[in-house]
Amino acid sequence: MQTSKPQAAHKTIQPAWMQSSTAKMETELVAKYGESQKPRVQRGLKQVGEFWRAEDGDAAIFEDFTRTNFAGDQATLDTMFNRYQSQLEQLGGHMHEINRAFRQQQDLDLGPVLPFDEIFGGYDPSAHVQDDFFNNKLAFIVLLNFPLTTLEQRLHDGPSWTRRQWAEARLAEQFDKRIPADVNLAISQAGSDAEQYIAQYNIWMYHVVDDKGQRLFPPKMRLLSHWNLRDEIKADYTDSQNGLAKQRTIQQVMERIVTQTIPQSVIDNPGVDWNPYNNEVKPAAMKDSDAKTDKPVTNTREPDTRYAMLQKTYFAARKADPYSPTAPTLIDRRFDEDREIPEARVKAMLEQMLSSPLVGQTAQLIQSRLGRPLEPFDVWYNGFRPGSQYTEAQLDEMTSKRYPTAEAYQKDILNLLMKLGFSPEKAQYVANNIIVDPARGSGHAMGAEMRSEKVHLRTRVEKTGMNYKGFNIAVHEMGHNVEQTFSLNEVDYTLLKGVPNTAFTEALAFVFQGHDLELLGLPAPDAKAQAEKTLNDFWGTYEIAGVGLVDMGVWHWMYDHPQATPKELNDATVQISKDIWNRYYAPVFHKKDVVLLGIYSHMISYFLYLPDYPIGHMIAFQVEEQMKKTGSIGPEFERIAKEGDVTPDLWMINATGRPVGPEALLEATARALKAAGGR
Ligand SMILES: [Zn+2]
């Protein structure tokens, strides 16, 4: 087990002569280009020194490299900046193009996928670009001339930077770590091992019995933890006879998984009957599967495998720490680099959500609709429903008539965009940039990485024409495509293409999706329907905000206890789940020490991903509220999407006047509670 501190490990990478060569070159370059260049010289040499290894060359090579490649006057620097920008656009663009072509058979509805198609689809032609750029020193030239920045600098100084300064920061960031191939491999191996473990974590529900030996669930029902278990709780709200008993049973199953008191033999095994309340395991009295099972019929608990898997992802992630000087832990990389919102602020936003008085009011509304006191599994209550004056069948009829083929949808894009308020010229321009393909799956949007490439809308059209669900998804994906078009083709620097992170492109896609009925010429959802949708989002955000805090707490605990055993990690996770429950949920549910917040499978295999969900909800609301304020979507959408890849807060301030935060969601919820008959 590796326990050395990141900084210590980092020092050993740097060659011994580096300090004296750096001092020598500083004197030489300042003498050549003048005192005014001194800060740039110092910064550049330091940045190169941080990543230079013995195999990159000896002192003479280092000195010659810096002498040759330091751009000491503005004209040379401008040329370098512009050339890197266009070359990197070409590189990224063509790599993406190869990727799209190689995935085509898998992604599109083009007949059978043969085994070699999957190998093409899994191949990433750009996998070694980073290594190559350090080996041929193109990366070092960037580090010598452009600034690496910390999140604190981007947040504090970023708002007063020019767009060119932002583009330079993004350019340098592309080379802010040099992770050895074996470390990257270890990380993806640990991730895929954990995913594999999760993917087999099925519970055979027909064999989950209660105290009287009764079977509440139908034969063959196999639920994957946690997704299917949670979704079954949601579905059970409509089962007036057994719903409540089923929900309580699933809660019991989930708690056994989190605490690892679940018998090993009941995981993915239809050969035993299990009572999750008293944990009794017996040979299956009924048979609903031919799956062979040779597991012993005992209730010996799962030996903390769940936490051993999680811990392996931590051990792997930590291997990258010494190679990432500006973000030396996985926690730093997630918050400072991927999210670009400091962890302390994310925590504060989640806590603001969780401690809002609107939680109690919404809980009362749920309680009155259920006609009983809340139970812990009601964090997954799903009874807020927009409802519609049209049946799914009526909507299917409209969309299939209108769109018998994918081409029919393609032809209508111009018209749809004009209905959303884009001018005829803009609508035409965007429509020309979108290619509609028949999707194999439910649909997705594939953007481009260079301006000469078009974006792709992948949509599913049945033989009988496009059904309403397909249309709804197509409108969402079209929102992505429009964002992708503006944020690449109209942004001022291609180094700033895109949006701050996926939550933003999803928010913009939801704006489109929310207007799908109007695009069919039907009335917009009424106030009541909108209120139900808002309350559904609010309750979902409340639930997932706590889950996000658990994920954060667990990763801190792992970094603080690098020598822990899986059992100790198990105990810590249970305690963290209980603490957060007791603080933010127990006052509403009137029950303490519940461990349900620890059930998410993402926590085991996704490397601290869960806080993205509640932040995504908040961002979506902010963008939607802004669109409502301005009335017409088209021009506002374009203005916002052109902002590009700056920090989330700066993007949001430019878009809405306020930084990222839960206020828009909370304000909408307060209005929705009034409309829905709350207090
Ligand atoms: Zn999407």
XYZ file of C-alpha atoms and ligand atoms in Angstrom:
680
model
C 0.000 0.000 0.000
C 1.334 3.386 -0.992
C 1.104 6.027 1.690
C 3.682 8.671 0.748
C 2.505 12.246 0.536
C 1.964 13.559 -3.005
C 4.570 16.337 -2.717
C 7.243 13.960 -1.454
C 6.673 11.539 -4.317
C 6.696 14.448 -6.757
C 10.144 15.614 -5.693
C 11.705 12.266 -6.487
C 10.545 12.552 -10.113
C 12.523 15.758 -10.771
C 16.148 15.361 -11.948
C 18.834 16.614 -9.546
C 20.291 19.245 -11.925
C 16.946 20.966 -12.417
C 17.459 23.712 -9.846
C 20.803 24.947 -11.164
C 19.704 24.748 -14.819
C 16.563 26.688 -14.006
C 18.583 29.427 -12.302
C 21.009 29.599 -15.218
C 18.233 29.860 -17.819
C 16.370 32.476 -15.832
C 19.414 34.733 -15.920
C 20.007 34.070 -19.603
C 16.411 34.573 -20.778
C 15.858 37.724 -18.694
C 19.098 39.167 -20.072
C 17.901 38.420 -23.605
C 14.257 39.573 -23.381
C 14.392 42.179 -20.643
C 13.281 42.588 -17.053
C 9.626 42.873 -18.091
C 9.654 39.213 -19.123
C 11.035 38.062 -15.794
C 7.739 36.871 -14.254
C 6.896 34.905 -17.416
C 10.392 33.396 -17.534
C 10.204 32.314 -13.902
C 6.733 30.880 -14.289
C 7.560 29.034 -17.498
C 10.741 27.452 -16.143
C 8.973 26.383 -12.973
C 6.107 24.828 -14.918
C 8.409 22.928 -17.265
C 10.547 21.800 -14.331
C 7.537 20.344 -12.565
C 6.878 17.892 -15.387
C 10.355 17.217 -16.762
C 11.749 13.753 -16.076
C 15.189 12.262 -16.564
C 14.109 10.541 -19.790
C 13.145 13.896 -21.339
C 16.812 14.818 -21.564
C 19.771 15.998 -19.523
C 20.581 19.527 -18.369
C 21.972 20.559 -21.755
C 18.798 19.431 -23.532
C 16.602 21.201 -20.985
C 18.572 24.413 -21.355
C 18.575 24.269 -25.123
C 14.863 23.512 -25.155
C 13.967 26.540 -23.050
C 16.373 28.772 -24.979
C 14.766 27.759 -28.291
C 11.105 27.781 -27.297
C 10.550 30.691 -24.955
C 8.430 33.276 -26.780
C 9.952 36.433 -25.390
C 8.002 39.015 -27.395
C 4.290 39.527 -27.946
C 4.318 38.889 -31.709
C 5.931 35.469 -31.327
C 3.618 34.638 -28.452
C 0.556 35.614 -30.527
C 1.695 33.450 -33.402
C 2.308 30.547 -31.052
C -1.106 30.981 -29.411
C -2.987 31.145 -32.705
C -1.159 28.198 -34.221
C -1.669 25.991 -31.165
C -5.331 26.920 -31.118
C -5.914 25.912 -34.711
C -3.697 22.813 -34.573
C -5.391 21.531 -31.443
C -8.788 22.142 -33.024
C -7.694 20.040 -35.999
C -6.288 17.315 -33.779
C -9.328 17.102 -31.518
C -11.708 17.475 -34.435
C -10.225 14.695 -36.520
C -9.777 12.360 -33.564
C -13.447 12.881 -32.810
C -14.308 12.276 -36.450
C -12.455 8.929 -36.378
C -14.238 8.059 -33.169
C -17.633 8.831 -34.664
C -16.884 6.732 -37.730
C -15.568 3.823 -35.665
C -18.670 3.862 -33.436
C -21.095 4.194 -36.313
C -22.152 0.541 -36.497
C -22.802 0.438 -32.763
C -24.541 3.787 -32.558
C -26.748 3.686 -35.641
C -29.564 1.426 -36.758
C -27.530 -0.173 -39.565
C -27.975 -3.908 -39.070
C -26.043 -6.428 -36.975
C -23.065 -5.415 -34.842
C -20.254 -7.928 -35.449
C -17.617 -8.643 -32.788
C -14.973 -6.562 -34.577
C -17.373 -3.594 -34.679
C -17.246 -3.533 -30.905
C -13.452 -3.410 -30.963
C -13.578 -0.495 -33.386
C -16.141 1.188 -31.125
C -14.002 0.704 -28.025
C -10.832 2.006 -29.657
C -9.754 5.507 -28.703
C -7.330 6.920 -31.277
C -6.476 9.835 -28.994
C -5.507 7.672 -26.012
C -1.789 8.387 -26.387
C -1.879 12.006 -27.511
C -1.022 13.295 -24.053
C 2.052 11.032 -23.812
C 3.092 11.921 -27.353
C 2.876 15.644 -26.654
C 5.154 15.341 -23.649
C 7.536 13.067 -25.557
C 7.850 15.399 -28.562
C 7.793 18.406 -26.172
C 4.800 20.209 -27.701
C 3.310 20.067 -24.201
C 6.440 21.551 -22.624
C 6.312 24.478 -25.062
C 2.821 25.282 -23.782
C 3.997 24.983 -20.171
C 6.967 27.233 -20.884
C 4.794 30.007 -22.333
C 1.264 29.917 -20.941
C 0.062 30.010 -17.330
C -1.171 27.068 -15.336
C -3.831 28.396 -13.011
C -5.475 27.211 -9.839
C -9.212 27.234 -9.360
C -8.763 30.002 -6.831
C -7.073 32.178 -9.468
C -9.745 31.398 -12.038
C -12.460 32.293 -9.563
C -10.783 35.340 -8.081
C -9.042 36.845 -11.122
C -11.024 35.151 -13.902
C -13.906 37.655 -13.968
C -11.459 40.434 -14.930
C -9.488 38.370 -17.455
C -9.789 39.048 -21.158
C -11.220 36.262 -23.303
C -7.718 35.660 -24.642
C -6.448 35.165 -21.086
C -9.203 32.630 -20.535
C -8.229 30.853 -23.739
C -4.581 30.766 -22.623
C -5.588 29.302 -19.276
C -7.588 26.577 -21.013
C -4.685 25.886 -23.367
C -2.249 25.368 -20.489
C -4.754 23.239 -18.587
C -4.649 20.637 -21.325
C -1.159 19.796 -20.076
C -1.563 20.262 -16.335
C -0.833 16.666 -15.538
C 1.400 13.958 -16.874
C 0.034 10.721 -15.579
C 2.030 7.623 -16.546
C 0.183 5.105 -18.695
C 0.350 2.407 -16.016
C -1.346 4.717 -13.510
C -4.159 5.532 -15.931
C -4.524 1.846 -16.617
C -4.726 1.051 -12.892
C -7.440 3.702 -12.469
C -9.579 2.424 -15.309
C -9.021 -1.163 -14.151
C -10.207 -0.357 -10.617
C -13.205 1.497 -12.053
C -14.197 -1.347 -14.312
C -13.674 -3.980 -11.578
C -16.018 -2.001 -9.346
C -18.535 -1.614 -12.164
C -18.366 -5.335 -12.799
C -19.078 -6.026 -9.133
C -22.051 -3.648 -9.210
C -23.361 -5.033 -12.507
C -23.876 -8.455 -10.922
C -25.469 -7.183 -7.757
C -28.968 -8.492 -8.407
C -31.600 -9.421 -5.874
C -34.109 -12.112 -6.906
C -37.255 -10.609 -5.469
C -39.520 -13.673 -5.684
C -37.180 -15.199 -3.108
C -37.375 -12.306 -0.696
C -39.949 -13.443 1.855
C -41.538 -11.893 4.904
C -41.978 -13.299 8.417
C -44.881 -15.461 7.308
C -42.913 -16.826 4.379
C -45.082 -14.839 1.967
C -43.758 -13.785 -1.422
C -44.626 -10.169 -2.206
C -42.902 -9.947 -5.576
C -43.589 -11.837 -8.804
C -41.503 -14.740 -10.134
C -38.406 -13.906 -12.160
C -38.215 -10.339 -10.880
C -34.507 -9.552 -10.625
C -33.559 -6.097 -9.375
C -30.141 -4.538 -9.770
C -28.890 -2.517 -6.825
C -29.508 0.315 -6.403
C -31.244 1.484 -9.576
C -33.921 -1.179 -9.956
C -34.520 -1.446 -6.201
C -35.137 2.300 -5.996
C -37.309 2.322 -9.107
C -39.388 -0.538 -7.705
C -40.012 1.557 -4.583
C -41.225 4.334 -6.887
C -43.427 1.981 -8.910
C -44.964 0.494 -5.749
C -46.775 3.752 -4.928
C -49.452 2.703 -7.415
C -49.938 -0.736 -5.796
C -52.617 0.019 -3.220
C -52.719 -3.550 -1.912
C -49.091 -4.606 -1.355
C -47.186 -1.446 -2.244
C -46.355 -0.412 1.294
C -45.195 -3.889 2.361
C -43.025 -4.130 -0.742
C -41.480 -0.733 -0.118
C -40.662 -1.586 3.492
C -39.100 -4.847 2.374
C -36.921 -3.148 -0.229
C -35.784 -0.627 2.355
C -34.751 -3.545 4.544
C -32.816 -5.081 1.615
C -31.053 -1.789 0.925
C -30.033 -1.386 4.543
C -28.582 -4.888 4.572
C -26.482 -3.971 1.517
C -25.172 -0.733 3.004
C -24.292 -2.323 6.351
C -23.001 -5.485 4.633
C -25.160 -7.670 6.820
C -26.644 -9.088 3.632
C -25.932 -12.835 3.335
C -23.395 -13.455 0.589
C -25.508 -16.331 -0.693
C -28.551 -14.189 -1.586
C -26.715 -11.958 -4.060
C -27.773 -12.850 -7.597
C -29.020 -16.233 -6.437
C -32.526 -17.598 -7.134
C -31.598 -20.797 -5.280
C -32.362 -19.493 -1.789
C -35.247 -17.782 -0.011
C -34.275 -14.879 2.220
C -36.099 -12.991 4.909
C -34.301 -9.636 5.085
C -35.907 -8.801 8.448
C -34.478 -11.673 10.498
C -31.834 -12.518 7.857
C -32.872 -16.179 7.639
C -31.758 -18.042 4.503
C -33.350 -21.315 3.334
C -33.231 -23.400 0.167
C -35.688 -21.902 -2.318
C -39.132 -23.411 -1.776
C -40.255 -22.246 -5.198
C -38.388 -22.213 -8.464
C -38.530 -19.364 -11.002
C -35.214 -19.719 -12.777
C -33.037 -22.348 -14.377
C -29.899 -20.438 -13.425
C -27.472 -22.862 -11.819
C -26.371 -22.053 -8.328
C -23.727 -23.698 -6.234
C -23.640 -21.163 -3.439
C -24.021 -22.634 0.041
C -27.290 -22.051 1.845
C -25.990 -20.016 4.754
C -26.502 -16.500 6.002
C -22.771 -15.733 6.268
C -22.583 -12.026 5.495
C -20.969 -10.487 2.442
C -17.393 -9.880 3.668
C -17.297 -6.087 3.105
C -16.680 -6.627 -0.604
C -18.665 -3.482 -1.363
C -16.188 -1.387 0.597
C -13.141 -3.295 -0.592
C -14.204 -2.364 -4.153
C -14.686 1.273 -3.223
C -11.333 1.322 -1.469
C -9.597 -0.092 -4.554
C -10.892 2.840 -6.606
C -9.407 5.128 -3.955
C -6.034 3.355 -4.003
C -5.962 3.621 -7.805
C -7.078 7.264 -7.906
C -4.399 8.184 -5.395
C -1.676 6.872 -7.693
C -2.296 9.903 -9.933
C -1.815 12.379 -7.066
C 1.941 12.938 -7.486
C 1.501 13.704 -11.195
C -1.149 16.371 -10.733
C 0.589 19.275 -8.989
C -2.267 21.786 -9.268
C -4.853 19.329 -7.922
C -3.041 16.707 -5.861
C -6.004 14.612 -4.680
C -8.976 13.020 -6.430
C -11.189 15.309 -4.358
C -9.304 18.354 -5.685
C -9.498 17.072 -9.248
C -13.236 16.515 -9.012
C -14.065 19.903 -7.523
C -11.272 22.200 -8.742
C -10.924 20.776 -12.250
C -14.034 18.847 -13.300
C -16.652 20.957 -11.532
C -14.663 24.145 -11.012
C -16.751 24.966 -7.975
C -14.831 24.782 -4.683
C -15.838 21.911 -2.488
C -16.740 24.252 0.365
C -19.238 26.072 -1.858
C -20.762 22.846 -3.168
C -21.167 21.682 0.407
C -22.775 24.977 1.394
C -25.216 24.821 -1.542
C -26.233 21.264 -0.708
C -26.708 22.175 2.947
C -28.785 25.188 1.983
C -31.041 22.893 -0.042
C -31.273 20.312 2.709
C -32.067 22.747 5.485
C -34.637 24.785 3.560
C -37.979 25.157 5.346
C -39.574 24.160 2.030
C -38.490 20.572 2.746
C -40.855 20.353 5.703
C -43.705 21.933 3.744
C -43.217 19.566 0.821
C -43.032 16.630 3.215
C -46.397 17.645 4.684
C -47.919 17.798 1.241
C -46.590 14.315 0.466
C -47.869 13.029 3.771
C -51.335 14.364 3.109
C -51.368 12.817 -0.361
C -50.217 9.461 1.000
C -52.572 9.611 3.951
C -49.962 8.220 6.334
C -46.809 9.390 8.139
C -43.676 9.398 6.008
C -41.329 6.444 6.107
C -37.630 6.628 5.157
C -38.094 5.152 1.666
C -40.386 8.093 0.883
C -37.241 10.016 -0.032
C -38.075 8.359 -3.361
C -41.714 9.493 -3.423
C -42.744 9.958 -7.025
C -46.344 11.079 -6.814
C -45.752 14.569 -8.176
C -46.862 14.212 -11.757
C -47.486 16.893 -14.349
C -50.361 14.978 -15.904
C -51.529 15.811 -19.398
C -54.780 16.401 -21.167
C -53.577 14.068 -23.922
C -53.000 10.354 -23.614
C -49.710 8.852 -24.722
C -51.595 7.152 -27.574
C -52.989 10.460 -28.832
C -49.546 12.013 -28.740
C -48.042 8.967 -30.503
C -50.579 9.387 -33.277
C -49.651 13.042 -33.755
C -45.898 12.469 -33.848
C -45.950 9.341 -36.023
C -48.113 11.101 -38.582
C -45.857 14.108 -38.594
C -42.585 12.175 -38.571
C -42.868 8.853 -40.428
C -39.086 8.830 -40.977
C -35.915 10.409 -39.623
C -35.711 12.510 -42.804
C -39.111 13.990 -42.045
C -37.771 15.192 -38.710
C -34.623 16.538 -40.365
C -36.760 18.583 -42.781
C -38.796 20.025 -39.927
C -35.847 21.253 -37.809
C -35.880 24.684 -39.473
C -39.556 25.091 -38.648
C -39.123 23.843 -35.059
C -36.299 26.281 -34.405
C -38.333 29.195 -35.693
C -41.169 28.162 -33.360
C -38.643 28.391 -30.526
C -37.943 32.001 -31.464
C -34.818 31.744 -33.619
C -34.787 34.153 -36.548
C -35.239 32.503 -39.982
C -31.553 33.127 -40.775
C -30.288 31.690 -37.488
C -32.673 28.759 -37.715
C -31.458 28.009 -41.228
C -27.840 28.287 -40.167
C -28.287 25.856 -37.274
C -30.502 23.453 -39.226
C -27.826 23.229 -41.922
C -25.334 22.166 -39.262
C -27.397 19.239 -37.916
C -27.385 15.793 -39.520
C -30.157 13.451 -38.383
C -29.218 9.746 -38.147
C -31.404 6.760 -37.201
C -30.239 5.654 -33.726
C -29.879 2.085 -32.545
C -30.721 3.042 -28.964
C -33.124 5.659 -27.676
C -31.202 8.584 -29.140
C -28.317 10.904 -28.383
C -26.614 14.019 -29.664
C -23.073 13.879 -30.948
C -21.316 17.201 -31.171
C -18.282 18.142 -33.212
C -14.808 19.203 -32.125
C -13.880 21.324 -35.145
C -15.871 23.885 -37.065
C -15.694 22.079 -40.386
C -17.624 19.147 -38.868
C -21.386 19.026 -38.444
C -23.220 17.860 -35.328
C -25.340 14.703 -35.324
C -28.826 14.131 -33.946
C -29.408 10.431 -33.400
C -33.073 9.605 -33.079
C -35.179 6.494 -32.957
C -37.978 6.162 -35.481
C -40.096 2.996 -35.385
C -41.433 1.364 -38.550
C -44.770 2.992 -37.698
C -43.154 6.422 -37.386
C -41.758 8.428 -34.501
C -43.638 7.867 -31.255
C -44.106 10.612 -28.680
C -41.335 9.342 -26.411
C -38.948 9.364 -29.362
C -40.063 12.881 -30.256
C -39.576 14.111 -26.711
C -36.035 12.712 -26.710
C -35.323 14.102 -30.183
C -36.266 17.596 -29.017
C -33.936 17.213 -26.024
C -31.076 16.040 -28.246
C -31.789 18.866 -30.693
C -31.256 21.253 -27.767
C -27.816 19.685 -27.300
C -27.110 20.085 -31.017
C -28.046 23.757 -31.022
C -25.861 24.374 -27.974
C -23.032 22.402 -29.621
C -23.331 24.491 -32.770
C -23.201 27.867 -31.032
C -20.616 26.912 -28.423
C -18.159 25.714 -31.067
C -18.885 27.719 -34.204
C -19.744 31.076 -32.655
C -17.492 31.165 -29.624
C -14.654 33.698 -30.023
C -11.821 31.244 -29.281
C -12.121 27.541 -30.098
C -9.983 26.877 -27.011
C -13.091 28.051 -25.121
C -15.528 25.838 -27.020
C -18.294 24.081 -25.130
C -19.881 24.775 -21.765
C -18.391 24.547 -18.240
C -19.558 20.963 -17.695
C -22.280 18.494 -18.658
C -24.803 19.968 -16.229
C -24.902 23.062 -18.430
C -25.495 21.315 -21.724
C -28.160 19.194 -20.024
C -29.823 22.337 -18.654
C -29.979 23.845 -22.138
C -31.333 20.593 -23.602
C -34.059 20.501 -20.925
C -35.156 23.978 -22.000
C -35.948 22.610 -25.448
C -37.492 19.416 -24.114
C -39.807 21.389 -21.831
C -41.411 22.997 -24.875
C -42.074 19.841 -26.848
C -45.868 20.097 -26.638
C -45.843 23.612 -28.054
C -43.705 22.351 -30.912
C -46.553 19.966 -31.726
C -48.944 22.913 -31.758
C -50.471 21.965 -28.388
C -50.903 24.261 -25.381
C -47.956 24.575 -22.977
C -48.217 22.708 -19.642
C -50.507 24.704 -17.312
C -49.494 26.184 -13.950
C -50.642 23.112 -12.043
C -48.609 20.771 -14.250
C -45.566 23.017 -13.935
C -45.936 23.097 -10.168
C -46.014 19.310 -9.999
C -42.885 19.115 -12.136
C -41.098 21.625 -9.907
C -42.039 19.754 -6.732
C -40.854 16.506 -8.279
C -37.494 18.116 -9.083
C -37.261 19.681 -5.640
C -37.908 16.433 -3.799
C -35.459 14.604 -6.061
C -32.811 17.259 -5.408
C -33.424 17.050 -1.656
C -32.892 13.290 -1.807
C -29.761 13.349 -3.965
C -28.175 16.297 -2.129
C -27.793 14.122 0.976
C -26.418 11.285 -1.122
C -23.857 13.721 -2.548
C -22.765 14.765 0.938
C -22.290 11.123 1.906
C -20.105 10.540 -1.162
C -17.991 13.577 -0.229
C -17.702 12.527 3.404
C -16.626 9.010 2.460
C -13.867 10.203 0.098
C -12.491 12.494 2.784
C -12.539 9.657 5.247
C -10.604 7.441 2.832
C -7.938 10.106 2.304
C -7.738 10.633 6.068
C -7.445 6.872 6.759
C -5.247 5.423 4.018
C -4.486 2.313 6.092
C -8.091 1.436 6.900
C -9.520 -2.018 6.399
C -12.672 -2.535 4.297
C -14.554 -3.236 7.530
C -13.460 0.106 8.963
C -14.557 1.826 5.739
C -17.879 0.015 6.048
C -18.355 1.305 9.613
C -17.324 4.822 8.603
C -19.719 4.915 5.636
C -22.580 3.710 7.800
C -21.784 6.378 10.380
C -21.514 9.159 7.768
C -24.833 8.076 6.222
C -26.496 8.126 9.632
C -25.021 11.507 10.582
C -26.296 13.190 7.434
C -29.646 11.479 7.766
C -29.967 12.549 11.379
C -29.157 16.140 10.549
C -31.293 16.723 7.461
C -33.836 13.908 7.132
C -34.670 12.681 10.631
C -36.474 15.958 11.469
C -38.804 15.358 8.504
C -39.150 11.570 8.666
C -39.147 11.329 12.482
C -36.809 8.371 12.460
C -33.115 8.357 13.335
C -30.047 6.391 12.229
C -31.301 5.429 8.770
C -28.504 4.314 6.391
C -30.372 4.528 3.056
C -28.284 7.436 1.767
C -25.361 5.027 1.403
C -27.068 2.765 -1.143
C -26.106 4.441 -4.415
C -24.000 2.212 -6.653
C -22.259 5.279 -8.074
C -20.526 5.662 -4.761
C -18.696 2.378 -5.315
C -17.488 2.797 -8.884
C -17.831 6.425 -10.048
C -15.017 8.238 -8.186
C -16.951 10.961 -6.357
C -19.474 11.686 -9.085
C -22.692 11.969 -7.074
C -22.580 15.702 -6.162
C -23.000 16.401 -9.888
C -26.660 15.418 -9.707
C -27.957 17.993 -7.218
C -25.769 20.713 -8.775
C -27.203 19.758 -12.165
C -30.774 20.230 -10.882
C -29.907 23.682 -9.543
C -28.260 24.734 -12.787
C -31.172 23.492 -14.868
C -33.577 25.586 -12.815
C -31.456 28.702 -13.090
C -31.300 28.400 -16.869
C -35.009 27.599 -17.198
C -36.016 30.540 -15.016
C -33.833 32.844 -17.106
C -35.547 31.629 -20.290
C -38.955 32.272 -18.744
C -37.899 35.801 -17.824
C -36.816 36.709 -21.332
C -39.804 35.146 -23.064
C -38.255 34.266 -26.396
C -35.883 31.297 -26.239
C -33.953 31.670 -29.497
C -31.791 34.786 -29.045
C -31.265 34.199 -25.325
C -30.214 30.604 -25.929
C -27.674 31.755 -28.498
C -26.294 34.474 -26.230
C -25.843 32.048 -23.354
C -24.437 29.159 -25.400
C -21.716 31.369 -26.922
C -20.238 32.059 -23.496
C -18.074 28.959 -23.769
C -16.021 27.049 -21.260
C -15.405 29.526 -18.441
C -16.041 28.688 -14.768
C -19.623 27.705 -13.876
C -20.088 30.803 -11.733
C -18.818 33.219 -14.358
C -20.943 31.497 -17.014
C -24.005 31.682 -14.786
C -23.440 35.321 -13.837
C -23.197 36.232 -17.518
C -26.264 34.130 -18.266
C -28.538 35.047 -15.362
C -26.838 37.686 -13.211
C -26.276 35.273 -10.317
C -23.648 32.606 -9.572
C -24.565 28.926 -9.443
C -26.827 28.250 -6.474
C -30.082 26.725 -5.269
C -32.074 29.982 -5.114
C -33.889 29.589 -8.442
C -35.017 26.087 -7.516
C -36.073 27.185 -4.033
C -38.009 30.185 -5.331
C -39.803 28.061 -7.925
C -40.591 25.493 -5.234
C -42.099 28.121 -2.957
C -44.412 29.181 -5.807
C -45.182 25.574 -6.694
C -46.193 24.732 -3.125
C -48.787 27.512 -3.249
C -50.086 26.341 -6.625
C -50.198 22.697 -5.567
C -52.235 23.453 -2.472
C -49.446 23.394 0.087
C -49.197 26.018 2.718
Zn -28.985 15.155 -22.574
